[in-house]
mmCIF file with all atom_site columns, C-alpha atoms in Angstrom:
data_model
loop_
_atom_site.group_PDB
_atom_site.id
_atom_site.type_symbol
_atom_site.label_atom_id
_atom_site.label_alt_id
_atom_site.label_comp_id
_atom_site.label_asym_id
_atom_site.label_entity_id
_atom_site.label_seq_id
_atom_site.pdbx_PDB_ins_code
_atom_site.Cartn_x
_atom_site.Cartn_y
_atom_site.Cartn_z
_atom_site.occupancy
_atom_site.B_iso_or_equiv
_atom_site.pdbx_formal_charge
_atom_site.auth_seq_id
_atom_site.auth_comp_id
_atom_site.auth_asym_id
_atom_site.auth_atom_id
_atom_site.pdbx_PDB_model_num
ATOM 1   C CA . MET A 1 1   ? -0.310  -0.052 -0.321  1.00 0.00 ? 1455 MET A CA 1
ATOM 2   C CA . LYS A 1 2   ? 1.119   3.717  -0.692  1.00 0.00 ? 1456 LYS A CA 1
ATOM 3   C CA . ILE A 1 3   ? -0.188  6.756  0.823   1.00 0.00 ? 1457 ILE A CA 1
ATOM 4   C CA . LEU A 1 4   ? 0.515   10.065 -0.304  1.00 0.00 ? 1458 LEU A CA 1
ATOM 5   C CA . LEU A 1 5   ? -0.014  12.546 2.715   1.00 0.00 ? 1459 LEU A CA 1
ATOM 6   C CA . LEU A 1 6   ? -0.061  16.384 2.231   1.00 0.00 ? 1460 LEU A CA 1
ATOM 7   C CA . CYS A 1 7   ? -0.427  17.826 5.699   1.00 0.00 ? 1461 CYS A CA 1
ATOM 8   C CA . HIS A 1 8   ? 1.497   20.692 7.197   1.00 0.00 ? 1462 HIS A CA 1
ATOM 9   C CA . ASP A 1 9   ? 1.829   19.969 11.115  1.00 0.00 ? 1463 ASP A CA 1
ATOM 10  C CA . LEU A 1 10  ? 4.939   18.586 11.184  1.00 0.00 ? 1464 LEU A CA 1
ATOM 11  C CA . THR A 1 11  ? 3.812   16.670 14.402  1.00 0.00 ? 1465 THR A CA 1
ATOM 12  C CA . THR A 1 12  ? 0.965   15.150 13.395  1.00 0.00 ? 1466 THR A CA 1
ATOM 13  C CA . ARG A 1 13  ? 2.335   14.230 9.516   1.00 0.00 ? 1467 ARG A CA 1
ATOM 14  C CA . LEU A 1 14  ? 5.554   12.051 11.549  1.00 0.00 ? 1468 LEU A CA 1
ATOM 15  C CA . ARG A 1 15  ? 3.082   10.348 14.179  1.00 0.00 ? 1469 ARG A CA 1
ATOM 16  C CA . LEU A 1 16  ? 0.661   9.368  10.804  1.00 0.00 ? 1470 LEU A CA 1
ATOM 17  C CA . GLU A 1 17  ? 3.890   8.096  8.692   1.00 0.00 ? 1471 GLU A CA 1
ATOM 18  C CA . SER A 1 18  ? 5.562   6.373  11.671  1.00 0.00 ? 1472 SER A CA 1
ATOM 19  C CA . ALA A 1 19  ? 1.957   4.733  12.175  1.00 0.00 ? 1473 ALA A CA 1
ATOM 20  C CA . TRP A 1 20  ? 1.241   4.045  8.631   1.00 0.00 ? 1474 TRP A CA 1
ATOM 21  C CA . THR A 1 21  ? 5.133   2.638  7.970   1.00 0.00 ? 1475 THR A CA 1
ATOM 22  C CA . ALA A 1 22  ? 4.882   0.315  10.966  1.00 0.00 ? 1476 ALA A CA 1
ATOM 23  C CA . GLN A 1 23  ? 1.949   -1.064 8.995   1.00 0.00 ? 1477 GLN A CA 1
ATOM 24  C CA . GLY A 1 24  ? 3.879   -1.872 6.231   1.00 0.00 ? 1478 GLY A CA 1
ATOM 25  C CA . VAL A 1 25  ? 2.419   1.283  4.321   1.00 0.00 ? 1479 VAL A CA 1
ATOM 26  C CA . ARG A 1 26  ? 5.410   3.309  1.872   1.00 0.00 ? 1480 ARG A CA 1
ATOM 27  C CA . MET A 1 27  ? 4.662   6.821  2.499   1.00 0.00 ? 1481 MET A CA 1
ATOM 28  C CA . LEU A 1 28  ? 5.063   8.774  -1.267  1.00 0.00 ? 1482 LEU A CA 1
ATOM 29  C CA . LYS A 1 29  ? 6.600   12.126 -2.198  1.00 0.00 ? 1483 LYS A CA 1
ATOM 30  C CA . LYS A 1 30  ? 4.009   14.475 -3.588  1.00 0.00 ? 1484 LYS A CA 1
ATOM 31  C CA . ASP A 1 31  ? 6.216   15.044 -7.011  1.00 0.00 ? 1485 ASP A CA 1
ATOM 32  C CA . GLY A 1 32  ? 7.799   11.163 -6.704  1.00 0.00 ? 1486 GLY A CA 1
ATOM 33  C CA . GLY A 1 33  ? 5.259   10.171 -9.838  1.00 0.00 ? 1487 GLY A CA 1
ATOM 34  C CA . GLU A 1 34  ? 4.094   6.815  -8.217  1.00 0.00 ? 1488 GLU A CA 1
ATOM 35  C CA . ALA A 1 35  ? 0.247   6.384  -8.230  1.00 0.00 ? 1489 ALA A CA 1
ATOM 36  C CA . PRO A 1 36  ? -0.910  5.902  -4.210  1.00 0.00 ? 1490 PRO A CA 1
ATOM 37  C CA . ASP A 1 37  ? -3.740  3.695  -3.131  1.00 0.00 ? 1491 ASP A CA 1
ATOM 38  C CA . CYS A 1 38  ? -4.799  6.718  -1.030  1.00 0.00 ? 1492 CYS A CA 1
ATOM 39  C CA . ILE A 1 39  ? -4.353  10.537 -0.479  1.00 0.00 ? 1493 ILE A CA 1
ATOM 40  C CA . VAL A 1 40  ? -4.595  12.331 2.750   1.00 0.00 ? 1494 VAL A CA 1
ATOM 41  C CA . VAL A 1 41  ? -5.194  16.560 2.635   1.00 0.00 ? 1495 VAL A CA 1
ATOM 42  C CA . ASP A 1 42  ? -4.765  18.367 5.530   1.00 0.00 ? 1496 ASP A CA 1
ATOM 43  C CA . LEU A 1 43  ? -7.302  21.194 5.166   1.00 0.00 ? 1497 LEU A CA 1
ATOM 44  C CA . GLY A 1 44  ? -4.623  23.608 7.207   1.00 0.00 ? 1498 GLY A CA 1
ATOM 45  C CA . ARG A 1 45  ? -2.791  23.856 4.038   1.00 0.00 ? 1499 ARG A CA 1
ATOM 46  C CA . ARG A 1 46  ? -3.020  27.145 2.409   1.00 0.00 ? 1500 ARG A CA 1
ATOM 47  C CA . GLU A 1 47  ? -3.986  25.671 -1.020  1.00 0.00 ? 1501 GLU A CA 1
ATOM 48  C CA . ALA A 1 48  ? -5.958  22.826 0.043   1.00 0.00 ? 1502 ALA A CA 1
ATOM 49  C CA . LEU A 1 49  ? -9.245  22.799 -1.754  1.00 0.00 ? 1503 LEU A CA 1
ATOM 50  C CA . ALA A 1 50  ? -7.209  23.477 -4.891  1.00 0.00 ? 1504 ALA A CA 1
ATOM 51  C CA . GLU A 1 51  ? -4.908  20.369 -4.188  1.00 0.00 ? 1505 GLU A CA 1
ATOM 52  C CA . ILE A 1 52  ? -7.814  18.491 -3.464  1.00 0.00 ? 1506 ILE A CA 1
ATOM 53  C CA . SER A 1 53  ? -9.126  19.466 -6.905  1.00 0.00 ? 1507 SER A CA 1
ATOM 54  C CA . GLY A 1 54  ? -6.154  18.754 -8.686  1.00 0.00 ? 1508 GLY A CA 1
ATOM 55  C CA . LEU A 1 55  ? -5.498  15.068 -6.976  1.00 0.00 ? 1509 LEU A CA 1
ATOM 56  C CA . ARG A 1 56  ? -9.166  14.345 -8.064  1.00 0.00 ? 1510 ARG A CA 1
ATOM 57  C CA . ALA A 1 57  ? -8.642  15.516 -11.762 1.00 0.00 ? 1511 ALA A CA 1
ATOM 58  C CA . ALA A 1 58  ? -5.729  13.374 -11.574 1.00 0.00 ? 1512 ALA A CA 1
ATOM 59  C CA . HIS A 1 59  ? -6.672  10.309 -9.632  1.00 0.00 ? 1513 HIS A CA 1
ATOM 60  C CA . PRO A 1 60  ? -10.496 10.251 -10.327 1.00 0.00 ? 1514 PRO A CA 1
ATOM 61  C CA . GLU A 1 61  ? -10.916 6.545  -8.733  1.00 0.00 ? 1515 GLU A CA 1
ATOM 62  C CA . LEU A 1 62  ? -8.496  6.859  -5.382  1.00 0.00 ? 1516 LEU A CA 1
ATOM 63  C CA . PRO A 1 63  ? -10.103 7.736  -2.170  1.00 0.00 ? 1517 PRO A CA 1
ATOM 64  C CA . ILE A 1 64  ? -8.986  11.434 -0.896  1.00 0.00 ? 1518 ILE A CA 1
ATOM 65  C CA . ILE A 1 65  ? -9.370  11.908 3.117   1.00 0.00 ? 1519 ILE A CA 1
ATOM 66  C CA . ALA A 1 66  ? -9.226  15.527 3.976   1.00 0.00 ? 1520 ALA A CA 1
ATOM 67  C CA . CYS A 1 67  ? -8.382  16.116 7.339   1.00 0.00 ? 1521 CYS A CA 1
ATOM 68  C CA . ALA A 1 68  ? -8.577  19.233 9.647   1.00 0.00 ? 1522 ALA A CA 1
ATOM 69  C CA . ALA A 1 69  ? -7.858  19.625 13.728  1.00 0.00 ? 1523 ALA A CA 1
ATOM 70  C CA . SER A 1 70  ? -11.620 19.495 14.449  1.00 0.00 ? 1524 SER A CA 1
ATOM 71  C CA . PHE A 1 71  ? -14.672 19.289 12.202  1.00 0.00 ? 1525 PHE A CA 1
ATOM 72  C CA . ASP A 1 72  ? -16.004 22.237 10.837  1.00 0.00 ? 1526 ASP A CA 1
ATOM 73  C CA . GLU A 1 73  ? -19.335 21.430 8.474   1.00 0.00 ? 1527 GLU A CA 1
ATOM 74  C CA . SER A 1 74  ? -18.481 24.586 5.906   1.00 0.00 ? 1528 SER A CA 1
ATOM 75  C CA . ALA A 1 75  ? -14.995 23.393 5.789   1.00 0.00 ? 1529 ALA A CA 1
ATOM 76  C CA . VAL A 1 76  ? -15.955 19.316 5.305   1.00 0.00 ? 1530 VAL A CA 1
ATOM 77  C CA . GLU A 1 77  ? -18.747 20.533 2.633   1.00 0.00 ? 1531 GLU A CA 1
ATOM 78  C CA . ALA A 1 78  ? -15.935 22.315 1.023   1.00 0.00 ? 1532 ALA A CA 1
ATOM 79  C CA . ALA A 1 79  ? -13.781 19.681 0.613   1.00 0.00 ? 1533 ALA A CA 1
ATOM 80  C CA . LYS A 1 80  ? -16.187 17.212 -0.633  1.00 0.00 ? 1534 LYS A CA 1
ATOM 81  C CA . LEU A 1 81  ? -17.246 19.803 -3.290  1.00 0.00 ? 1535 LEU A CA 1
ATOM 82  C CA . ALA A 1 82  ? -13.611 19.929 -4.234  1.00 0.00 ? 1536 ALA A CA 1
ATOM 83  C CA . GLY A 1 83  ? -13.314 16.356 -4.656  1.00 0.00 ? 1537 GLY A CA 1
ATOM 84  C CA . ALA A 1 84  ? -12.524 14.523 -1.230  1.00 0.00 ? 1538 ALA A CA 1
ATOM 85  C CA . THR A 1 85  ? -14.539 11.085 -0.623  1.00 0.00 ? 1539 THR A CA 1
ATOM 86  C CA . ASP A 1 86  ? -13.721 11.301 3.189   1.00 0.00 ? 1540 ASP A CA 1
ATOM 87  C CA . PHE A 1 87  ? -13.121 13.801 6.336   1.00 0.00 ? 1541 PHE A CA 1
ATOM 88  C CA . ALA A 1 88  ? -11.467 12.680 9.767   1.00 0.00 ? 1542 ALA A CA 1
ATOM 89  C CA . ALA A 1 89  ? -10.457 15.050 12.616  1.00 0.00 ? 1543 ALA A CA 1
ATOM 90  C CA . ARG A 1 90  ? -6.344  14.786 12.643  1.00 0.00 ? 1544 ARG A CA 1
ATOM 91  C CA . GLY A 1 91  ? -6.609  12.859 15.608  1.00 0.00 ? 1545 GLY A CA 1
ATOM 92  C CA . PHE A 1 92  ? -8.277  9.997  13.861  1.00 0.00 ? 1546 PHE A CA 1
ATOM 93  C CA . VAL A 1 93  ? -7.361  10.119 10.796  1.00 0.00 ? 1547 VAL A CA 1
ATOM 94  C CA . ASP A 1 94  ? -4.939  7.162  11.134  1.00 0.00 ? 1548 ASP A CA 1
ATOM 95  C CA . ARG A 1 95  ? -7.950  4.842  11.993  1.00 0.00 ? 1549 ARG A CA 1
ATOM 96  C CA . ARG A 1 96  ? -10.148 6.004  8.853   1.00 0.00 ? 1550 ARG A CA 1
ATOM 97  C CA . VAL A 1 97  ? -7.390  5.305  6.505   1.00 0.00 ? 1551 VAL A CA 1
ATOM 98  C CA . ALA A 1 98  ? -6.348  1.700  8.262   1.00 0.00 ? 1552 ALA A CA 1
ATOM 99  C CA . ARG A 1 99  ? -10.196 0.725  7.976   1.00 0.00 ? 1553 ARG A CA 1
ATOM 100 C CA . LEU A 1 100 ? -10.471 1.842  4.248   1.00 0.00 ? 1554 LEU A CA 1
ATOM 101 C CA . LEU A 1 101 ? -7.081  0.269  3.496   1.00 0.00 ? 1555 LEU A CA 1
ATOM 102 C CA . LYS A 1 102 ? -7.812  -3.116 5.656   1.00 0.00 ? 1556 LYS A CA 1
ATOM 103 C CA . LEU A 1 103 ? -4.424  -2.575 7.247   1.00 0.00 ? 1557 LEU A CA 1
ATOM 104 C CA . PRO A 1 104 ? -3.371  -4.567 9.670   1.00 0.00 ? 1558 PRO A CA 1
ATOM 105 C CA . GLY A 1 105 ? -4.138  -3.703 13.274  1.00 0.00 ? 1559 GLY A CA 1
#
């Protein structure tokens, strides 16, 4: 499994990378050229909605999970309109992705 993680929070990014790598997932770089199995975009990034739109155009079938520090209905709606397939608060995104990709517990 391969995950593209676009997250502005270094602490969150390192925690998620560590958790997923421990489950045998490879973390991809944004411009690495490999197709991911799942994309996670942090809504705290300056161009998050534009990134989601671009990623959706490039990867029409892939799950794109938007995450944010907390649930904000308008942000979730904007992310879904941009092309996100799901939303999770940052503290729960690792579990959402693990379930989606059927990763070992």
